[in-house]
PDB file of C-alpha atoms in Angstrom:
ATOM      1  CA  UNK Z   1     122.915 217.939 107.478  1.00 97.00           C
ATOM      2  CA  UNK Z   2     119.376 217.457 105.994  1.00 98.00           C
ATOM      3  CA  UNK Z   3     116.307 216.910 107.973  1.00 98.00           C
ATOM      4  CA  UNK Z   4     113.481 215.134 106.372  1.00 97.00           C
ATOM      5  CA  UNK Z   5     110.042 215.855 107.917  1.00 94.00           C
ATOM      6  CA  UNK Z   6     108.245 212.543 107.716  1.00 88.00           C
ATOM      7  CA  UNK Z   7     105.585 212.553 110.380  1.00 71.00           C
ATOM      8  CA  UNK Z   8     102.399 213.397 108.533  1.00 63.00           C
ATOM      9  CA  UNK Z   9      99.493 210.783 108.153  1.00 59.00           C
ATOM     10  CA  UNK Z  10      98.821 211.677 104.661  1.00 49.00           C
ATOM     11  CA  UNK Z  11      95.080 211.542 104.899  1.00 53.00           C
ATOM     12  CA  UNK Z  12      94.484 212.781 101.469  1.00 55.00           C
ATOM     13  CA  UNK Z  13      96.456 209.854  99.690  1.00 53.00           C
ATOM     14  CA  UNK Z  14      94.300 207.089 101.522  1.00 53.00           C
ATOM     15  CA  UNK Z  15      94.247 204.202 101.078  1.00 52.00           C
ATOM     16  CA  UNK Z  16      97.980 204.094 100.422  1.00 56.00           C
ATOM     17  CA  UNK Z  17      98.799 205.670 103.555  1.00 50.00           C
ATOM     18  CA  UNK Z  18      96.854 203.041 105.659  1.00 55.00           C
ATOM     19  CA  UNK Z  19      99.792 200.705 105.027  1.00 64.00           C
ATOM     20  CA  UNK Z  20     102.586 202.993 104.389  1.00 68.00           C
ATOM     21  CA  UNK Z  21     103.966 206.186 105.844  1.00 76.00           C
ATOM     22  CA  UNK Z  22     103.553 208.832 103.360  1.00 81.00           C
ATOM     23  CA  UNK Z  23     107.305 209.055 102.526  1.00 87.00           C
ATOM     24  CA  UNK Z  24     107.054 205.397 101.453  1.00 88.00           C
ATOM     25  CA  UNK Z  25     104.311 206.056  99.043  1.00 88.00           C
ATOM     26  CA  UNK Z  26     105.769 204.959  95.517  1.00 90.00           C
ATOM     27  CA  UNK Z  27     106.653 207.039  92.684  1.00 93.00           C
ATOM     28  CA  UNK Z  28     107.231 204.475  89.730  1.00 91.00           C
ATOM     29  CA  UNK Z  29     109.087 201.705  91.448  1.00 90.00           C
ATOM     30  CA  UNK Z  30     110.892 203.805  94.294  1.00 92.00           C
ATOM     31  CA  UNK Z  31     109.250 205.397  97.615  1.00 93.00           C
ATOM     32  CA  UNK Z  32     109.455 209.163  97.287  1.00 94.00           C
ATOM     33  CA  UNK Z  33     111.671 209.600 100.193  1.00 94.00           C
ATOM     34  CA  UNK Z  34     114.162 207.133  98.576  1.00 96.00           C
ATOM     35  CA  UNK Z  35     114.326 209.595  95.608  1.00 96.00           C
ATOM     36  CA  UNK Z  36     114.794 212.428  98.049  1.00 97.00           C
ATOM     37  CA  UNK Z  37     117.595 210.818  99.998  1.00 96.00           C
ATOM     38  CA  UNK Z  38     119.389 209.962  96.683  1.00 96.00           C
ATOM     39  CA  UNK Z  39     119.209 213.621  95.619  1.00 97.00           C
ATOM     40  CA  UNK Z  40     120.491 214.861  98.917  1.00 97.00           C
ATOM     41  CA  UNK Z  41     123.353 212.385  98.909  1.00 96.00           C
ATOM     42  CA  UNK Z  42     124.192 213.652  95.321  1.00 95.00           C
ATOM     43  CA  UNK Z  43     124.057 217.158  96.501  1.00 96.00           C
ATOM     44  CA  UNK Z  44     126.650 216.466  99.142  1.00 95.00           C
ATOM     45  CA  UNK Z  45     124.559 215.818 102.434  1.00 97.00           C
ATOM     46  CA  UNK Z  46     126.104 212.842 104.255  1.00 95.00           C
ATOM     47  CA  UNK Z  47     123.753 212.933 107.371  1.00 97.00           C
ATOM     48  CA  UNK Z  48     120.053 212.686 107.116  1.00 96.00           C
ATOM     49  CA  UNK Z  49     117.840 212.778 110.008  1.00 96.00           C
ATOM     50  CA  UNK Z  50     114.134 211.590 109.692  1.00 95.00           C
ATOM     51  CA  UNK Z  51     111.473 213.176 111.921  1.00 94.00           C
ATOM     52  CA  UNK Z  52     108.923 210.354 111.820  1.00 89.00           C
ATOM     53  CA  UNK Z  53     105.627 209.784 113.259  1.00 80.00           C
ATOM     54  CA  UNK Z  54     102.963 207.612 111.572  1.00 74.00           C
ATOM     55  CA  UNK Z  55     104.098 204.157 110.869  1.00 79.00           C
ATOM     56  CA  UNK Z  56     107.600 205.279 111.671  1.00 81.00           C
ATOM     57  CA  UNK Z  57     108.916 201.696 112.206  1.00 88.00           C
ATOM     58  CA  UNK Z  58     108.283 200.972 108.447  1.00 89.00           C
ATOM     59  CA  UNK Z  59     110.196 204.008 107.416  1.00 88.00           C
ATOM     60  CA  UNK Z  60     113.161 203.017 109.605  1.00 90.00           C
ATOM     61  CA  UNK Z  61     113.155 199.405 108.415  1.00 90.00           C
ATOM     62  CA  UNK Z  62     113.307 200.453 104.829  1.00 91.00           C
ATOM     63  CA  UNK Z  63     116.326 202.639 105.319  1.00 90.00           C
ATOM     64  CA  UNK Z  64     118.167 200.339 107.637  1.00 88.00           C
ATOM     65  CA  UNK Z  65     119.165 198.369 104.615  1.00 86.00           C
ATOM     66  CA  UNK Z  66     119.643 201.269 102.119  1.00 88.00           C
ATOM     67  CA  UNK Z  67     122.724 201.107  99.971  1.00 86.00           C
ATOM     68  CA  UNK Z  68     123.716 204.606 100.691  1.00 90.00           C
ATOM     69  CA  UNK Z  69     124.638 203.493 104.270  1.00 84.00           C
ATOM     70  CA  UNK Z  70     127.703 201.751 102.851  1.00 78.00           C
ATOM     71  CA  UNK Z  71     128.689 204.933 100.995  1.00 86.00           C
ATOM     72  CA  UNK Z  72     129.220 207.288 103.608  1.00 87.00           C
ATOM     73  CA  UNK Z  73     125.787 208.554 104.479  1.00 93.00           C
ATOM     74  CA  UNK Z  74     124.408 208.289 107.946  1.00 94.00           C
ATOM     75  CA  UNK Z  75     120.812 208.159 108.872  1.00 95.00           C
ATOM     76  CA  UNK Z  76     119.421 209.361 112.134  1.00 94.00           C
ATOM     77  CA  UNK Z  77     115.817 209.135 113.577  1.00 92.00           C
ATOM     78  CA  UNK Z  78     113.570 211.385 115.715  1.00 93.00           C
ATOM     79  CA  UNK Z  79     110.195 209.929 116.700  1.00 91.00           C
ATOM     80  CA  UNK Z  80     107.359 212.246 117.548  1.00 87.00           C
ATOM     81  CA  UNK Z  81     105.155 210.942 120.220  1.00 84.00           C
ATOM     82  CA  UNK Z  82     102.495 213.313 119.228  1.00 86.00           C
ATOM     83  CA  UNK Z  83     102.358 215.314 116.063  1.00 87.00           C
ATOM     84  CA  UNK Z  84     104.346 218.404 116.457  1.00 92.00           C
ATOM     85  CA  UNK Z  85     103.567 220.241 113.186  1.00 92.00           C
ATOM     86  CA  UNK Z  86     105.815 221.372 110.435  1.00 93.00           C
ATOM     87  CA  UNK Z  87     108.345 223.238 112.611  1.00 96.00           C
ATOM     88  CA  UNK Z  88     107.882 221.635 115.965  1.00 95.00           C
ATOM     89  CA  UNK Z  89     109.873 218.295 115.442  1.00 95.00           C
ATOM     90  CA  UNK Z  90     113.107 220.256 114.920  1.00 96.00           C
ATOM     91  CA  UNK Z  91     113.251 220.886 118.602  1.00 95.00           C
ATOM     92  CA  UNK Z  92     113.848 217.155 119.147  1.00 94.00           C
ATOM     93  CA  UNK Z  93     116.835 216.821 116.817  1.00 95.00           C
ATOM     94  CA  UNK Z  94     120.122 216.820 118.675  1.00 93.00           C
ATOM     95  CA  UNK Z  95     123.464 218.431 117.702  1.00 94.00           C
ATOM     96  CA  UNK Z  96     122.188 220.431 114.710  1.00 96.00           C
ATOM     97  CA  UNK Z  97     124.909 222.179 112.834  1.00 97.00           C
ATOM     98  CA  UNK Z  98     124.918 226.028 112.502  1.00 97.00           C
ATOM     99  CA  UNK Z  99     123.113 225.788 109.095  1.00 98.00           C
ATOM    100  CA  UNK Z 100     121.212 222.800 107.911  1.00 98.00           C
ATOM    101  CA  UNK Z 101     118.510 221.823 105.250  1.00 99.00           C
ATOM    102  CA  UNK Z 102     114.962 220.950 106.030  1.00 98.00           C
ATOM    103  CA  UNK Z 103     112.387 219.283 103.509  1.00 97.00           C
ATOM    104  CA  UNK Z 104     108.872 217.832 103.425  1.00 95.00           C
ATOM    105  CA  UNK Z 105     109.084 214.089 102.744  1.00 92.00           C
ATOM    106  CA  UNK Z 106     106.289 214.198 100.401  1.00 91.00           C
ATOM    107  CA  UNK Z 107     107.614 216.237  97.456  1.00 94.00           C
ATOM    108  CA  UNK Z 108     108.984 215.354  94.023  1.00 96.00           C
ATOM    109  CA  UNK Z 109     111.256 218.091  92.626  1.00 97.00           C
ATOM    110  CA  UNK Z 110     114.277 218.775  90.218  1.00 97.00           C
ATOM    111  CA  UNK Z 111     115.538 221.506  92.701  1.00 97.00           C
ATOM    112  CA  UNK Z 112     119.269 221.350  93.267  1.00 97.00           C
ATOM    113  CA  UNK Z 113     119.475 221.038  97.010  1.00 98.00           C
ATOM    114  CA  UNK Z 114     123.112 221.795  97.131  1.00 97.00           C
ATOM    115  CA  UNK Z 115     122.743 225.133  95.136  1.00 97.00           C
ATOM    116  CA  UNK Z 116     119.813 226.181  97.036  1.00 98.00           C
ATOM    117  CA  UNK Z 117     121.644 225.579 100.431  1.00 98.00           C
ATOM    118  CA  UNK Z 118     124.685 227.419  99.074  1.00 98.00           C
ATOM    119  CA  UNK Z 119     122.587 230.477  98.437  1.00 98.00           C
ATOM    120  CA  UNK Z 120     121.364 230.459 102.032  1.00 98.00           C
ATOM    121  CA  UNK Z 121     124.988 230.282 103.448  1.00 98.00           C
ATOM    122  CA  UNK Z 122     126.218 233.003 101.226  1.00 97.00           C
ATOM    123  CA  UNK Z 123     123.139 235.386 102.116  1.00 97.00           C
ATOM    124  CA  UNK Z 124     123.767 234.999 106.010  1.00 96.00           C
ATOM    125  CA  UNK Z 125     119.931 234.698 106.396  1.00 98.00           C
ATOM    126  CA  UNK Z 126     118.367 233.074 109.456  1.00 98.00           C
ATOM    127  CA  UNK Z 127     115.933 231.181 107.162  1.00 98.00           C
ATOM    128  CA  UNK Z 128     115.595 230.588 103.603  1.00 98.00           C
ATOM    129  CA  UNK Z 129     112.488 229.476 101.697  1.00 98.00           C
ATOM    130  CA  UNK Z 130     112.536 227.820  98.261  1.00 98.00           C
ATOM    131  CA  UNK Z 131     109.440 229.315  96.448  1.00 98.00           C
ATOM    132  CA  UNK Z 132     107.964 228.511  92.978  1.00 96.00           C
ATOM    133  CA  UNK Z 133     105.626 231.425  91.114  1.00 92.00           C
ATOM    134  CA  UNK Z 134     102.160 229.882  90.131  1.00 87.00           C
ATOM    135  CA  UNK Z 135      99.728 231.525  88.028  1.00 85.00           C
ATOM    136  CA  UNK Z 136      95.951 231.270  88.467  1.00 81.00           C
ATOM    137  CA  UNK Z 137      93.248 232.397  85.901  1.00 81.00           C
ATOM    138  CA  UNK Z 138      89.921 233.189  87.362  1.00 80.00           C
ATOM    139  CA  UNK Z 139      87.100 232.238  85.227  1.00 85.00           C
ATOM    140  CA  UNK Z 140      85.053 235.249  86.184  1.00 87.00           C
ATOM    141  CA  UNK Z 141      85.040 238.909  85.526  1.00 89.00           C
ATOM    142  CA  UNK Z 142      86.829 241.109  88.079  1.00 90.00           C
ATOM    143  CA  UNK Z 143      85.355 244.408  88.948  1.00 92.00           C
ATOM    144  CA  UNK Z 144      87.750 247.086  90.589  1.00 92.00           C
ATOM    145  CA  UNK Z 145      86.091 249.865  92.561  1.00 93.00           C
ATOM    146  CA  UNK Z 146      86.510 252.637  95.198  1.00 94.00           C
ATOM    147  CA  UNK Z 147      83.368 252.562  97.200  1.00 93.00           C
ATOM    148  CA  UNK Z 148      80.474 252.274  94.658  1.00 90.00           C
ATOM    149  CA  UNK Z 149      82.510 253.884  91.710  1.00 90.00           C
ATOM    150  CA  UNK Z 150      83.890 251.622  89.285  1.00 91.00           C
ATOM    151  CA  UNK Z 151      87.638 252.155  88.405  1.00 91.00           C
ATOM    152  CA  UNK Z 152      88.046 249.042  86.076  1.00 90.00           C
ATOM    153  CA  UNK Z 153      86.782 245.823  84.862  1.00 89.00           C
ATOM    154  CA  UNK Z 154      89.047 242.868  83.681  1.00 90.00           C
ATOM    155  CA  UNK Z 155      87.595 239.582  82.237  1.00 89.00           C
ATOM    156  CA  UNK Z 156      89.140 236.447  83.462  1.00 87.00           C
ATOM    157  CA  UNK Z 157      92.502 237.923  84.647  1.00 83.00           C
ATOM    158  CA  UNK Z 158      95.500 235.896  85.785  1.00 85.00           C
ATOM    159  CA  UNK Z 159      97.103 236.215  89.260  1.00 80.00           C
ATOM    160  CA  UNK Z 160     100.520 235.284  90.094  1.00 88.00           C
ATOM    161  CA  UNK Z 161     101.570 234.189  93.659  1.00 89.00           C
ATOM    162  CA  UNK Z 162     104.630 232.571  95.171  1.00 94.00           C
ATOM    163  CA  UNK Z 163     104.188 229.297  96.872  1.00 95.00           C
ATOM    164  CA  UNK Z 164     106.603 227.475  99.374  1.00 96.00           C
ATOM    165  CA  UNK Z 165     107.991 224.469  97.809  1.00 97.00           C
ATOM    166  CA  UNK Z 166     108.608 222.727 101.225  1.00 96.00           C
ATOM    167  CA  UNK Z 167     112.219 222.947 101.105  1.00 98.00           C
ATOM    168  CA  UNK Z 168     113.957 225.230 103.742  1.00 98.00           C
ATOM    169  CA  UNK Z 169     117.447 226.369 104.742  1.00 98.00           C
ATOM    170  CA  UNK Z 170     117.810 227.028 108.414  1.00 98.00           C
ATOM    171  CA  UNK Z 171     120.366 228.607 110.667  1.00 97.00           C
ATOM    172  CA  UNK Z 172     120.324 227.177 114.088  1.00 96.00           C
ATOM    173  CA  UNK Z 173     119.407 230.322 115.910  1.00 94.00           C
ATOM    174  CA  UNK Z 174     115.731 229.794 114.494  1.00 97.00           C
ATOM    175  CA  UNK Z 175     115.385 226.757 116.653  1.00 96.00           C
ATOM    176  CA  UNK Z 176     115.135 229.018 119.947  1.00 94.00           C
ATOM    177  CA  UNK Z 177     111.943 230.277 118.605  1.00 96.00           C
ATOM    178  CA  UNK Z 178     110.223 226.882 118.423  1.00 96.00           C
ATOM    179  CA  UNK Z 179     108.539 225.889 121.709  1.00 95.00           C
ATOM    180  CA  UNK Z 180     109.454 222.504 123.013  1.00 92.00           C
ATOM    181  CA  UNK Z 181     106.822 219.760 123.268  1.00 89.00           C
ATOM    182  CA  UNK Z 182     104.039 221.725 121.500  1.00 92.00           C
ATOM    183  CA  UNK Z 183     102.661 221.693 117.973  1.00 94.00           C
ATOM    184  CA  UNK Z 184     104.205 224.570 115.941  1.00 96.00           C
ATOM    185  CA  UNK Z 185     103.874 224.888 112.140  1.00 96.00           C
ATOM    186  CA  UNK Z 186     106.046 226.618 109.692  1.00 96.00           C
ATOM    187  CA  UNK Z 187     103.771 229.511 109.087  1.00 96.00           C
ATOM    188  CA  UNK Z 188     103.974 230.078 113.032  1.00 97.00           C
ATOM    189  CA  UNK Z 189     107.801 230.076 112.835  1.00 97.00           C
ATOM    190  CA  UNK Z 190     107.994 232.654 110.053  1.00 97.00           C
ATOM    191  CA  UNK Z 191     105.551 234.862 111.914  1.00 97.00           C
ATOM    192  CA  UNK Z 192     107.674 234.549 115.150  1.00 97.00           C
ATOM    193  CA  UNK Z 193     110.879 235.353 113.274  1.00 97.00           C
ATOM    194  CA  UNK Z 194     109.528 238.271 111.550  1.00 97.00           C
ATOM    195  CA  UNK Z 195     108.241 239.569 114.902  1.00 97.00           C
ATOM    196  CA  UNK Z 196     111.788 239.461 116.260  1.00 96.00           C
ATOM    197  CA  UNK Z 197     113.305 241.226 113.241  1.00 96.00           C
ATOM    198  CA  UNK Z 198     115.098 238.103 111.774  1.00 97.00           C
ATOM    199  CA  UNK Z 199     116.272 237.765 108.182  1.00 98.00           C
ATOM    200  CA  UNK Z 200     113.823 235.574 106.411  1.00 98.00           C
ATOM    201  CA  UNK Z 201     114.622 235.332 102.525  1.00 98.00           C
ATOM    202  CA  UNK Z 202     113.323 233.376  99.646  1.00 98.00           C
ATOM    203  CA  UNK Z 203     114.991 231.786  96.599  1.00 98.00           C
ATOM    204  CA  UNK Z 204     112.765 231.614  93.451  1.00 97.00           C
ATOM    205  CA  UNK Z 205     112.877 228.427  91.604  1.00 96.00           C
ATOM    206  CA  UNK Z 206     111.762 227.456  88.237  1.00 94.00           C
ATOM    207  CA  UNK Z 207     112.362 223.775  88.765  1.00 96.00           C
ATOM    208  CA  UNK Z 208     109.752 221.035  88.706  1.00 95.00           C
ATOM    209  CA  UNK Z 209     107.981 220.748  91.927  1.00 96.00           C
ATOM    210  CA  UNK Z 210     105.008 218.579  92.967  1.00 94.00           C
ATOM    211  CA  UNK Z 211     103.310 218.067  96.384  1.00 90.00           C
ATOM    212  CA  UNK Z 212     102.555 214.308  96.273  1.00 87.00           C
ATOM    213  CA  UNK Z 213     100.195 214.672  99.399  1.00 80.00           C
ATOM    214  CA  UNK Z 214      97.865 216.149  96.797  1.00 79.00           C
ATOM    215  CA  UNK Z 215      96.236 213.309  94.670  1.00 81.00           C
ATOM    216  CA  UNK Z 216      96.358 215.363  91.377  1.00 83.00           C
ATOM    217  CA  UNK Z 217     100.057 216.155  91.917  1.00 87.00           C
ATOM    218  CA  UNK Z 218     100.620 212.578  92.795  1.00 87.00           C
ATOM    219  CA  UNK Z 219      99.140 211.411  89.455  1.00 89.00           C
ATOM    220  CA  UNK Z 220     101.419 213.914  87.738  1.00 93.00           C
ATOM    221  CA  UNK Z 221     104.455 212.861  89.617  1.00 92.00           C
ATOM    222  CA  UNK Z 222     103.882 209.262  88.598  1.00 92.00           C
ATOM    223  CA  UNK Z 223     103.644 210.290  85.001  1.00 94.00           C
ATOM    224  CA  UNK Z 224     106.814 212.479  84.966  1.00 94.00           C
ATOM    225  CA  UNK Z 225     109.064 210.083  86.932  1.00 94.00           C
ATOM    226  CA  UNK Z 226     108.039 207.086  84.885  1.00 93.00           C
ATOM    227  CA  UNK Z 227     108.477 209.160  81.555  1.00 94.00           C
ATOM    228  CA  UNK Z 228     111.989 210.176  82.467  1.00 94.00           C
ATOM    229  CA  UNK Z 229     113.425 209.018  85.757  1.00 92.00           C
ATOM    230  CA  UNK Z 230     116.924 210.607  84.845  1.00 93.00           C
ATOM    231  CA  UNK Z 231     115.317 213.849  85.154  1.00 93.00           C
ATOM    232  CA  UNK Z 232     115.134 213.321  88.935  1.00 93.00           C
ATOM    233  CA  UNK Z 233     117.947 210.958  89.649  1.00 92.00           C
ATOM    234  CA  UNK Z 234     120.548 212.043  86.902  1.00 84.00           C
ATOM    235  CA  UNK Z 235     123.059 213.403  89.581  1.00 76.00           C
ATOM    236  CA  UNK Z 236     122.357 210.404  92.071  1.00 76.00           C
ATOM    237  CA  UNK Z 237     124.747 207.593  92.939  1.00 61.00           C
TER     238      UNK Z 237
END
């Protein structure tokens, strides 16, 4: 089972999101959520639950007539009355399996969801986060020091850090950590799990990944998808 988080208002993508929920914002000639759903089905996920909020009725109407419904893929819907953050909506989903995939509904990626999920199952972790390594080069000279004594100087160094791709594999035991009916974001969940000594892991990915909620990434997503749709849909039916 996969859960698609689709409740955000997408303020950074206005004016598109004034008339569409963010997951229906187009990449080429397809809504980004349609690309994700096809990728999930190709990876073997035959049940997809949408946690929807802003303009949820448009999202539901779009997928009610989706061709995958006639090919063994079932869609479920959970509506947030009030925004519950990036982890809170999971408390609304009934009959969660022992392990399941969760992803943000506003990303474009070539990540193999099935292989990522298998890594989670094999590890036995409570929660696994797909991450990507980013490099950042500062345009300033960095002074290293202890007190007022300089120990080093580096001109325009690069720093690397690992960022969440918005794709997660959960074990059902995580859900008891999420308070019912309250806004609860993913960083809150990770902190609560670590406080309880639970097993939280990462899978480092070198795949293409773009957060289309960011206008710059949205433009790049458009370019990459229109240049080669098969890069993202090659395994899809």
